[in-house]
CSV table of C-alpha atoms in Angstrom, one decimal:
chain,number,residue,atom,x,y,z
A,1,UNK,CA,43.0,29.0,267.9
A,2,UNK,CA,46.6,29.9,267.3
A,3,UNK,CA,47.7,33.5,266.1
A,4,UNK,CA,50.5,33.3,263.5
A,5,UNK,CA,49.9,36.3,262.0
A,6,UNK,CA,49.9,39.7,264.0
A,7,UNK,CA,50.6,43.5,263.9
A,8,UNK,CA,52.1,45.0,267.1
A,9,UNK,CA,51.6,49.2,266.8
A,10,UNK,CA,53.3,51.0,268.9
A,11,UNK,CA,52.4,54.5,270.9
A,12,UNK,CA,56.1,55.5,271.7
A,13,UNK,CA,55.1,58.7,273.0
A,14,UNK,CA,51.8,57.0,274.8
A,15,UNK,CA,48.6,59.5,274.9
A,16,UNK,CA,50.9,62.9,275.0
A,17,UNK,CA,49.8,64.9,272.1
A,18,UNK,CA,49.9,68.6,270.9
A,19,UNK,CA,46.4,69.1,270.5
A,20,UNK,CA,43.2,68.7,272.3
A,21,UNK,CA,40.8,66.5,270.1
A,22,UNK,CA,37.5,66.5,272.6
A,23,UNK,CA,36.4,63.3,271.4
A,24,UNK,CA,40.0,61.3,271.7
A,25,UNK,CA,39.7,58.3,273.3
A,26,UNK,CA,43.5,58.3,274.0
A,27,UNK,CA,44.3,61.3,276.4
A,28,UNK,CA,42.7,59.7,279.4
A,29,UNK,CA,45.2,56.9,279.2
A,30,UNK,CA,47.5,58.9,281.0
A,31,UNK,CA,45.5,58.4,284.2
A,32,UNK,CA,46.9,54.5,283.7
A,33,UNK,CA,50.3,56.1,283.8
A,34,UNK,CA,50.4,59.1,286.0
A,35,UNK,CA,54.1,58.6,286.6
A,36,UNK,CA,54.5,59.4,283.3
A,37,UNK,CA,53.5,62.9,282.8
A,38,UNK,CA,57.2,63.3,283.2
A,39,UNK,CA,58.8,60.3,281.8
A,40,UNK,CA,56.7,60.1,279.0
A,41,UNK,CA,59.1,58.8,276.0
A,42,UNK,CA,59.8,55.4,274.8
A,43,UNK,CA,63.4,54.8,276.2
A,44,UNK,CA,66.1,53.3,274.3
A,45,UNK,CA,66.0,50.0,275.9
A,46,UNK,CA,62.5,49.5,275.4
A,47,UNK,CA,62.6,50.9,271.7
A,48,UNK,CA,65.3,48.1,271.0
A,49,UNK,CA,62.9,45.1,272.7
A,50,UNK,CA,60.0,46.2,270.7
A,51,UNK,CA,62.5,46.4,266.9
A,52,UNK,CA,64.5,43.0,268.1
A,53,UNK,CA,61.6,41.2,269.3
A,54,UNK,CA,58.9,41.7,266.7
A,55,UNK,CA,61.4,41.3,263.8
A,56,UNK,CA,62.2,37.8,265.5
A,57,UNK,CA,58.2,37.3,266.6
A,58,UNK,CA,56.8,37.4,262.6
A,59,UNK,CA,56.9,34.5,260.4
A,60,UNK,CA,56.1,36.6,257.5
A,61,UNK,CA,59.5,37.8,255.0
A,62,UNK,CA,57.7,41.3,255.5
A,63,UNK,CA,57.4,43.4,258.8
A,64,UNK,CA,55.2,46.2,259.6
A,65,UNK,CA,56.0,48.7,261.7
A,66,UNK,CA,53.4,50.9,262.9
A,67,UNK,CA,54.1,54.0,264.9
A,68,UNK,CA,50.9,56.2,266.5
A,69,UNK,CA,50.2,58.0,269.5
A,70,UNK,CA,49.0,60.7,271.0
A,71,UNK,CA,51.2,62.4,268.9
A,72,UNK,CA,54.2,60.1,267.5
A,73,UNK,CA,56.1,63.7,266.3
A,74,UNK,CA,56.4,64.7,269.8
A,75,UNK,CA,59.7,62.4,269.7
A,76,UNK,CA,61.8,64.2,267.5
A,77,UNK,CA,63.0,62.9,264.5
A,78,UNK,CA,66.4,61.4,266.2
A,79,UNK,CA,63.9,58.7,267.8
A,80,UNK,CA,62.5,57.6,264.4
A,81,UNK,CA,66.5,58.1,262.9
A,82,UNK,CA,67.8,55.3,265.6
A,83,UNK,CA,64.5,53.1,264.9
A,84,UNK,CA,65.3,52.5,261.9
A,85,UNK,CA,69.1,52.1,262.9
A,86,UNK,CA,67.7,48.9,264.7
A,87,UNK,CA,65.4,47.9,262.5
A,88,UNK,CA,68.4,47.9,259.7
A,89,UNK,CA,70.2,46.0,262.4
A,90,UNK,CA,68.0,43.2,263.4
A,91,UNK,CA,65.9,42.5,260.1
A,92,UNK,CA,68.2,39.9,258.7
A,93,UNK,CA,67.1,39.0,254.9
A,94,UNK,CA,63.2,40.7,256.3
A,95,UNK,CA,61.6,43.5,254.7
A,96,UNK,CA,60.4,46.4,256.9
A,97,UNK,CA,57.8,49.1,256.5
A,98,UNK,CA,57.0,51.5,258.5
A,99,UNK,CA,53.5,54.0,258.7
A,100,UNK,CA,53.6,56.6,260.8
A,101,UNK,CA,50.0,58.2,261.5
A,102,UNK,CA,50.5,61.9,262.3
A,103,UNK,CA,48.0,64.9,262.4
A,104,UNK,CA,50.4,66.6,260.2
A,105,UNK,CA,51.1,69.8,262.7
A,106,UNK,CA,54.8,69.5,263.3
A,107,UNK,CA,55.3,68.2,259.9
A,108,UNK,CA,58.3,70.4,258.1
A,109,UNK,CA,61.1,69.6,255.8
A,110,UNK,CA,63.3,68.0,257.9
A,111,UNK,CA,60.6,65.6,259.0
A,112,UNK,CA,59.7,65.3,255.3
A,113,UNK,CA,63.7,64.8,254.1
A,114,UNK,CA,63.7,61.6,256.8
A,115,UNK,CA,60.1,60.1,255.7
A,116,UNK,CA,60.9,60.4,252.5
A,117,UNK,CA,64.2,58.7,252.6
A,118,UNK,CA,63.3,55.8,254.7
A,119,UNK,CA,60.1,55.4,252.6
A,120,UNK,CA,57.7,55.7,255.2
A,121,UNK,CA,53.6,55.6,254.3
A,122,UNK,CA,52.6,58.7,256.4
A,123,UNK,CA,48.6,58.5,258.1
A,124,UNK,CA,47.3,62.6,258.4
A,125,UNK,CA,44.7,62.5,260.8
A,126,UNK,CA,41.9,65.2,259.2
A,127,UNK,CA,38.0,65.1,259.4
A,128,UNK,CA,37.7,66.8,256.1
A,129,UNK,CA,37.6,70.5,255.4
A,130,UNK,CA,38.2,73.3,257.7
A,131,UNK,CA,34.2,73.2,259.1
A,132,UNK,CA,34.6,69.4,259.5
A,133,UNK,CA,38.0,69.4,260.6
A,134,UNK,CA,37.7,72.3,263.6
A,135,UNK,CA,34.5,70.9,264.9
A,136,UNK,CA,36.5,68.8,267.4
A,137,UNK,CA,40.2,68.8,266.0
A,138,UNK,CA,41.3,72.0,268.3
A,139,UNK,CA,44.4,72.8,269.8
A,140,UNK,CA,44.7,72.9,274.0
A,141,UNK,CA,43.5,76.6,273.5
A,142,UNK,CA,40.3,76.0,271.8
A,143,UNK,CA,42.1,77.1,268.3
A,144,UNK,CA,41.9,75.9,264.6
A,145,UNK,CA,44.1,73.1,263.6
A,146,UNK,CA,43.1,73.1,259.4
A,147,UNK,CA,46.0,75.6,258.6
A,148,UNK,CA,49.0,73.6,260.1
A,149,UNK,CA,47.6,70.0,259.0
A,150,UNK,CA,46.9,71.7,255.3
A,151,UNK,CA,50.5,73.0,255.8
A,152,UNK,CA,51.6,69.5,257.2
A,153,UNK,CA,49.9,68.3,253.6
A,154,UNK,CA,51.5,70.1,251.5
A,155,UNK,CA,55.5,69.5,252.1
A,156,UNK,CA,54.6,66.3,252.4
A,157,UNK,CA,53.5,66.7,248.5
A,158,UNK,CA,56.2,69.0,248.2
A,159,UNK,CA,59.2,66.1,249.1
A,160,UNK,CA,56.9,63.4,247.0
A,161,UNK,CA,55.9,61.8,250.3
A,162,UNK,CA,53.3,59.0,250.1
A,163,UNK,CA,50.5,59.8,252.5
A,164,UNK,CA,47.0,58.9,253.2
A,165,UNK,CA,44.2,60.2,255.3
A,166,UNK,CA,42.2,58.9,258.5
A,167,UNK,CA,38.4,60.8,259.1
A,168,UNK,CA,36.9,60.1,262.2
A,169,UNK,CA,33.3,60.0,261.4
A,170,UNK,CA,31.2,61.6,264.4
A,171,UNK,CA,27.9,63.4,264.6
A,172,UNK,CA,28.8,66.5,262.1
A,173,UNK,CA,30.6,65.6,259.4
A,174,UNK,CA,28.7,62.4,258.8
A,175,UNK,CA,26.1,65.1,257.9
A,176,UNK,CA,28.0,66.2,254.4
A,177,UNK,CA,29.2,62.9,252.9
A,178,UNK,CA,30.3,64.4,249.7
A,179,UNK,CA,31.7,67.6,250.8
A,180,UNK,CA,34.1,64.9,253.1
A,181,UNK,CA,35.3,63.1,250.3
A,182,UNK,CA,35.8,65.4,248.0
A,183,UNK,CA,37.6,67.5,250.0
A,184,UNK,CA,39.7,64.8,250.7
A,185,UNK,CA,40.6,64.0,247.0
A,186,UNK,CA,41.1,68.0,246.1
A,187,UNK,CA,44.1,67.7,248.5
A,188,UNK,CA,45.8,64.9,247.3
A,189,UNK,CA,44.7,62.0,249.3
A,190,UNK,CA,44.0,58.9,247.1
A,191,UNK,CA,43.5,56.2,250.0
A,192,UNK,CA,40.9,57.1,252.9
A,193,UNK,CA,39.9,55.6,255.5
A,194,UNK,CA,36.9,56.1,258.0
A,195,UNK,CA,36.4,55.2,261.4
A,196,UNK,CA,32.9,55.5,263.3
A,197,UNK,CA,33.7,57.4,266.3
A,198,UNK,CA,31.6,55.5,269.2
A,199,UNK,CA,31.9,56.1,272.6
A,200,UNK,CA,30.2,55.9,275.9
A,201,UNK,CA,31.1,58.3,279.3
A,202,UNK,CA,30.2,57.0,282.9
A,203,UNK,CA,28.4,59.1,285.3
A,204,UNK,CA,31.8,59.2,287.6
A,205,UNK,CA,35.3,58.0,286.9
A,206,UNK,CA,36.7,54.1,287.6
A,207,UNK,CA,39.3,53.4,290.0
A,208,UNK,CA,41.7,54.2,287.3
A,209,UNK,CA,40.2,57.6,286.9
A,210,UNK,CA,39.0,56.8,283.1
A,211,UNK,CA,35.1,57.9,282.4
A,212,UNK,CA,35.4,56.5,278.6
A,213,UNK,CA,34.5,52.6,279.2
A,214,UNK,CA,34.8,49.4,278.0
A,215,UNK,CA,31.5,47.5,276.1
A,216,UNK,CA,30.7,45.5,279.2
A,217,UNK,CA,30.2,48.2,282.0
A,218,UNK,CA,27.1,47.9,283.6
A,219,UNK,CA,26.6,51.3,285.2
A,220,UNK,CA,24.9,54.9,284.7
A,221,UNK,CA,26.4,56.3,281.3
A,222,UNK,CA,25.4,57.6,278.1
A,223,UNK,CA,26.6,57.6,274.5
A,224,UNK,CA,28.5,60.7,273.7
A,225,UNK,CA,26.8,63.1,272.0
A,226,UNK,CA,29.4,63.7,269.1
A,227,UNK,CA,29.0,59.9,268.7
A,228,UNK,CA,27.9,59.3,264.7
A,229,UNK,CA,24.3,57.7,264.7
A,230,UNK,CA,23.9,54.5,263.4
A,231,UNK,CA,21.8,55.1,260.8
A,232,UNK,CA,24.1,57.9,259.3
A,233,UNK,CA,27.0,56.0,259.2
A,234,UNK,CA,25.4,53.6,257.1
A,235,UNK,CA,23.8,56.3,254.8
A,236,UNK,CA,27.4,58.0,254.6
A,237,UNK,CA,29.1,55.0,253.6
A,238,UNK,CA,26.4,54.2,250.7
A,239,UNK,CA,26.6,58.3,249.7
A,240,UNK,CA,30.5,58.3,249.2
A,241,UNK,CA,30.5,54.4,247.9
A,242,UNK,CA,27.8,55.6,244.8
A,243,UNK,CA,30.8,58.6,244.1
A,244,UNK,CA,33.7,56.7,244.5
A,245,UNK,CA,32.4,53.4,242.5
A,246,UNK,CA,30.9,55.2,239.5
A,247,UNK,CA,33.9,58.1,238.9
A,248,UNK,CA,37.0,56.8,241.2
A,249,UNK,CA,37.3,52.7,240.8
A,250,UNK,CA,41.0,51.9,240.7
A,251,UNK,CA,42.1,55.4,241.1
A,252,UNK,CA,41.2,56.3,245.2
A,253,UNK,CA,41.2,53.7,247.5
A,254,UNK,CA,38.5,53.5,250.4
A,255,UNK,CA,39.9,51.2,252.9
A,256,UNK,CA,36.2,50.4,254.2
A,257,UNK,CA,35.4,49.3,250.9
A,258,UNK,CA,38.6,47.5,250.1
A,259,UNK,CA,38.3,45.5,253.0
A,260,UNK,CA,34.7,44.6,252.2
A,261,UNK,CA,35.4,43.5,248.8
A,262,UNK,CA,38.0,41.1,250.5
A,263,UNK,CA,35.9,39.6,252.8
A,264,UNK,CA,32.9,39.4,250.0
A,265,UNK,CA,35.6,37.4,248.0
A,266,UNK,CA,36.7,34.9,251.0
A,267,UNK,CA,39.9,36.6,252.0
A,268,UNK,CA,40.9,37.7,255.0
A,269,UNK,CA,40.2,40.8,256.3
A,270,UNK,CA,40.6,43.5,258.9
A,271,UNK,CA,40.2,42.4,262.3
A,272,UNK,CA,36.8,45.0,262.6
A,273,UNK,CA,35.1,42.5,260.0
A,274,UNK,CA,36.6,39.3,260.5
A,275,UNK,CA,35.4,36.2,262.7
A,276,UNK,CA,37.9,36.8,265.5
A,277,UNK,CA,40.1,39.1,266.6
A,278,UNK,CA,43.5,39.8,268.9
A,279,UNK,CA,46.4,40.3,266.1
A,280,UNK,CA,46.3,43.7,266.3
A,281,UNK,CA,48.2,44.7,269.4
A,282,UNK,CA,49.7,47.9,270.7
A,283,UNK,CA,52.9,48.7,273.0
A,284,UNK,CA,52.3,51.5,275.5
A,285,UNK,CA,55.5,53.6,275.4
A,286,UNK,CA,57.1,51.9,278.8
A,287,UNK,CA,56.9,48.5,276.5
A,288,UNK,CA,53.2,47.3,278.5
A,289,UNK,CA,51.3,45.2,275.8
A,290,UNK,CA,47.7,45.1,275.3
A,291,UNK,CA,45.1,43.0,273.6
A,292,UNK,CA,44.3,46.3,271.3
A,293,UNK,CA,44.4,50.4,271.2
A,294,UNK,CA,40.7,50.1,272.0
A,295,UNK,CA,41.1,48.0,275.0
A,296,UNK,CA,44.1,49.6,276.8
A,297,UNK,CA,42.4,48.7,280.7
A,298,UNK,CA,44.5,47.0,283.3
A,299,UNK,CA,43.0,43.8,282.7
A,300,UNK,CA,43.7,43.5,278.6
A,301,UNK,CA,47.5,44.1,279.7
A,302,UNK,CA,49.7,41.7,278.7
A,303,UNK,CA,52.8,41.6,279.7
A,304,UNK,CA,56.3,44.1,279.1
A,305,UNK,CA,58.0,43.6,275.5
A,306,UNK,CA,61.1,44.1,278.2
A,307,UNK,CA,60.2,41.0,280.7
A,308,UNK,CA,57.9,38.8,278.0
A,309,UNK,CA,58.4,36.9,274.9
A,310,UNK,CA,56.0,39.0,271.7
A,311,UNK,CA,54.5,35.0,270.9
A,312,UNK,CA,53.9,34.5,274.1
A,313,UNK,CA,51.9,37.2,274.6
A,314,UNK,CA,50.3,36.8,271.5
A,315,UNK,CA,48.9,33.3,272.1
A,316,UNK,CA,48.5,33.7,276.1
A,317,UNK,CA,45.5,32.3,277.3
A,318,UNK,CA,44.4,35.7,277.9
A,319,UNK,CA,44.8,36.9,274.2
A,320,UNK,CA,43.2,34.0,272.6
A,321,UNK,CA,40.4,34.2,275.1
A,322,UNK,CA,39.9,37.9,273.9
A,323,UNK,CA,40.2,37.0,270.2
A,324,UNK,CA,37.8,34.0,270.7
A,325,UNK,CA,35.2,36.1,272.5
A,326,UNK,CA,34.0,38.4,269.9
A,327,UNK,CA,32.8,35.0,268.0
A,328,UNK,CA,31.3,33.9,271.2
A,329,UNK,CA,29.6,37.1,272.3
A,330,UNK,CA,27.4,38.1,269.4
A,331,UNK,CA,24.2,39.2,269.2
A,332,UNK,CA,21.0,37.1,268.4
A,333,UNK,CA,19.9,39.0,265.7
A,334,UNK,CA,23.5,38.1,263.9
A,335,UNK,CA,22.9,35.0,263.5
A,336,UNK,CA,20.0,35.1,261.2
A,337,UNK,CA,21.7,37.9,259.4
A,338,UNK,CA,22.0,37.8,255.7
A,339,UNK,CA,25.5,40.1,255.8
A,340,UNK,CA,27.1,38.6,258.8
A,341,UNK,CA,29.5,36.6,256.7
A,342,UNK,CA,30.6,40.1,255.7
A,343,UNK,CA,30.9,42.3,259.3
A,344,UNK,CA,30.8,39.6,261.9
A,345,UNK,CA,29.2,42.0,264.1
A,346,UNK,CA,31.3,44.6,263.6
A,347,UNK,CA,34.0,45.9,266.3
A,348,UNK,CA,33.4,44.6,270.0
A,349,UNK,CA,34.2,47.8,271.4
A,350,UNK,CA,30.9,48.9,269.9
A,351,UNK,CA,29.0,46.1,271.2
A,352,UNK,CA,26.6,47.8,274.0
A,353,UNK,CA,23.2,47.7,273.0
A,354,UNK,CA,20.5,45.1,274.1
A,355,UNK,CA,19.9,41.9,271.8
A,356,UNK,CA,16.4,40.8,271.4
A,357,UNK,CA,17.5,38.1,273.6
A,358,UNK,CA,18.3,40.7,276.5
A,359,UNK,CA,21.9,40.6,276.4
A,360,UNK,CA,24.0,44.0,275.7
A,361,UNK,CA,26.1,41.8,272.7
A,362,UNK,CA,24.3,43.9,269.8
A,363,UNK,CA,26.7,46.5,268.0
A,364,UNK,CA,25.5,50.1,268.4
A,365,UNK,CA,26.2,50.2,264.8
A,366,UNK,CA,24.6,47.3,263.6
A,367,UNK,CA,21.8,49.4,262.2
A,368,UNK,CA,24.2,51.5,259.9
A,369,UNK,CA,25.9,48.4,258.9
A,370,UNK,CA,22.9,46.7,257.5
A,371,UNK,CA,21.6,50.1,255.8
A,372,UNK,CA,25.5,50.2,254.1
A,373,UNK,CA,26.0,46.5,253.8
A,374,UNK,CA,22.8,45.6,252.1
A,375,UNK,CA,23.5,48.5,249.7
A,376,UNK,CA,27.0,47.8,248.7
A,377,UNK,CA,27.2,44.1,248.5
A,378,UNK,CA,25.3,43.3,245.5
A,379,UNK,CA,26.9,46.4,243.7
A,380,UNK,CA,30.3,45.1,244.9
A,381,UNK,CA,29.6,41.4,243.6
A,382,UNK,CA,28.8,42.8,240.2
A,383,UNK,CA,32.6,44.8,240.5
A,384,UNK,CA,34.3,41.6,241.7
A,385,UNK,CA,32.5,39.7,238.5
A,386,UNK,CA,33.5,41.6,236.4
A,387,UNK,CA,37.3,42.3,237.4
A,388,UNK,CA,37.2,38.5,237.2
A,389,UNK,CA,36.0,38.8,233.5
A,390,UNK,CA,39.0,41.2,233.1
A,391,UNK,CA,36.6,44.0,232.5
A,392,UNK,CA,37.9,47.8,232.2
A,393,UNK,CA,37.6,49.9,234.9
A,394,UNK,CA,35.7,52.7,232.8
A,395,UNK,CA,33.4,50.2,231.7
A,396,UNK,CA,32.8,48.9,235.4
A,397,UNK,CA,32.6,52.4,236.4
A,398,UNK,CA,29.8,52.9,233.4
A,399,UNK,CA,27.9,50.2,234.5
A,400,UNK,CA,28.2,51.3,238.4
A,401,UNK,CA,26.5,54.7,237.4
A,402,UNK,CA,23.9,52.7,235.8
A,403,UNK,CA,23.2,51.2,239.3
A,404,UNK,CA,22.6,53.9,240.8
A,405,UNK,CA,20.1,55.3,238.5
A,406,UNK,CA,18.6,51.8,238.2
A,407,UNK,CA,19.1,50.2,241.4
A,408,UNK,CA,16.7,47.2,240.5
């Protein structure tokens, strides 16, 4: 296995953020970094390694940057103003795109004038409307967050700049499907996506002070409780996929289902739901590399972009071996599985639970994905035959409504 293909997203401000989300995964980085409480910023060395060396790395005429944190504002606009200085710089005859995933609170004109100008696809991070949203999105003194990021929204629309939204799905707003996703179209956002929030806190802390752990630890812990169940992730997904497919097909774009529909028609697709995975890399903000933003422990680092070569890091050992093992490590029940072709067993972060073979290589998930997948795929086969047969939209649409009234 060789890895041609790759995305390296970088955290230039690390886990610093301006608010207090209590089910981030991200803040406790900082206890891999304590030195940087102080020094936390991406320097300008470091910032020109990560441009020069990943426009060189990709083999591709196109180049994504992708810029996330904590809270990627936190840097000031100059940082983002002498990024793309560099990028301009180093691409050569390249095309560059950047996204920028924000939660909108620091958004204003100027920072709208500059994203707007450079043509950057902005992320706002929102679980949906203000009861969804403030259920864990708070600031550091426990208050709401919905008036800023609605604020954030709004000169974004105001300056014409494209924008998208990310939900975290977790144990209260996977409770009002509908009331999610609508919300999210009434305020402008016509591609979605939605990430399961799963995680898992140890009794006591490691040796690196984190308590949020890795798929393969072995002591006393216990899923968090704002954790989305299994089975209502799955019944969420199928709720907002009967909406979208019989009123919003070709007019709002669900990332979840976009990518299923890829993989049902033998593309590739995100690393979540394809075969393998360890393109998708992130860059700390002193320039350490790691196999992925859900594996930043000591021993998925790397290397520096400032010491080490981006391809070889890429195909080290250690990265392919990390790539490689989520085909490897997969549950027994996957095997037999009628929709594995489609989720591969899902995200290897979420694989905890015990296989009927004994082994903790099931996905905690796996429930919800065979509640959604077993739902969706036959309705999305029907789409994909038809958009073949150059059928309308409104008449696909038509015929999805019929689905759901007649679903056999």
């Amino acid at each position: 296995m060789k890895i041609n293909n790759f995305q390296l997203m970088a955290k230039p401000s690390g886990s610093v953020c301006n608010i207090d989300c209590s089910y981030c995964f991200y803040l406790e980085k900082e206890h891999l970094y304590p030195e940087r409480k102080k020094n936390w910023r991406m320097d300008n060395l470091t910032l020109e390694n990560y441009i020069k060396k990943n426009i060189a790395a990709q083999h591709a005429d196109v180049v994504d940057f992708l810029w996330q944190g904590g809270e990627p504002t936190m840097l000031g606009v100059d940082f983002y103003r002498e990024a793309v200085r560099l990028q301009a710089l180093y691409r050569g005859k390249k095309t560059i795109n950047n996204f920028f995933q924000t939660n909108g609170m620091n958004i204003n004109d100027d920072w709208a004038i500059f994203l707007k100008e450079h043509n950057f696809l902005v992320g706002i991070s929102i679980d949906g409307d203000r009861i969804s949203n403030d259920a864990h999105r708070l600031t550091r003194s426990g208050k709401s967050t919905f008036d800023s990021v609605i604020n954030g929204i709004d000169i974004l629309k105001r300056h014409q700049v494209e924008f998208n939204t990310l939900t975290v799905v977790n144990a209260e707003n996977v409770k009002r499907p509908l009331d999610v996703y609508r919300f999210l179209k009434r305020i402008g956002s016509r591609y979605m996506q939605f990430i399961p929030l799963v995680e898992r806190r140890a009794a006591h802390p490691d040796e690196n002070g984190l308590t949020l752990i890795k798929p393969d630890f072995s002591g006393q812990c216990a899923v968090e409780a704002w954790s989305v169940p299994a089975p209502a992730w799955g019944k969420f997904l199928n709720t907002i996929f009967d909406e979208w497919s019989a009123n919003d097909l070709s007019q709002t774009f669900v990332m979840n289902f976009e990518q299923t529909l890829a993989k049902i028609n033998g593309a590739q697709s995100a690393c979540i739901i394809n075969e393998t995975c360890g393109g998708n890399l992130i860059i700390e903000s002193n320039g350490d590399v790691y196999s992925c933003d859900h594996f930043v422990y000591p021993e998925n680092k790397l290397g520096n972009i400032n010491e080490h070569k981006i391809t070889e890091m890429v195909n080290s050992p250690q990265n392919i071996e990390f790539g490689e093992r989520k085909a490897n490590h997969i549950s027994k029940e996957c095997l037999t599985c009628p929709v594995k072709y489609v989720c591969n067993g899902g995200c290897p972060k979420h694989r905890f639970e015990l296989s009927s073979d004994g082994k903790p290589t099931k996905n905690y998930l796996c429930d919800g994905f065979a509640i959604h997948l077993h739902h969706v795929v036959p309705r999305m086969q029907h789409i994909l035959r038809r958009l073949q047969q150059r059928t309308t939209p409104a008449r696909i649409k038509r015929e999805m409504k019929n689905f759901a009234r007649h679903p056999h």
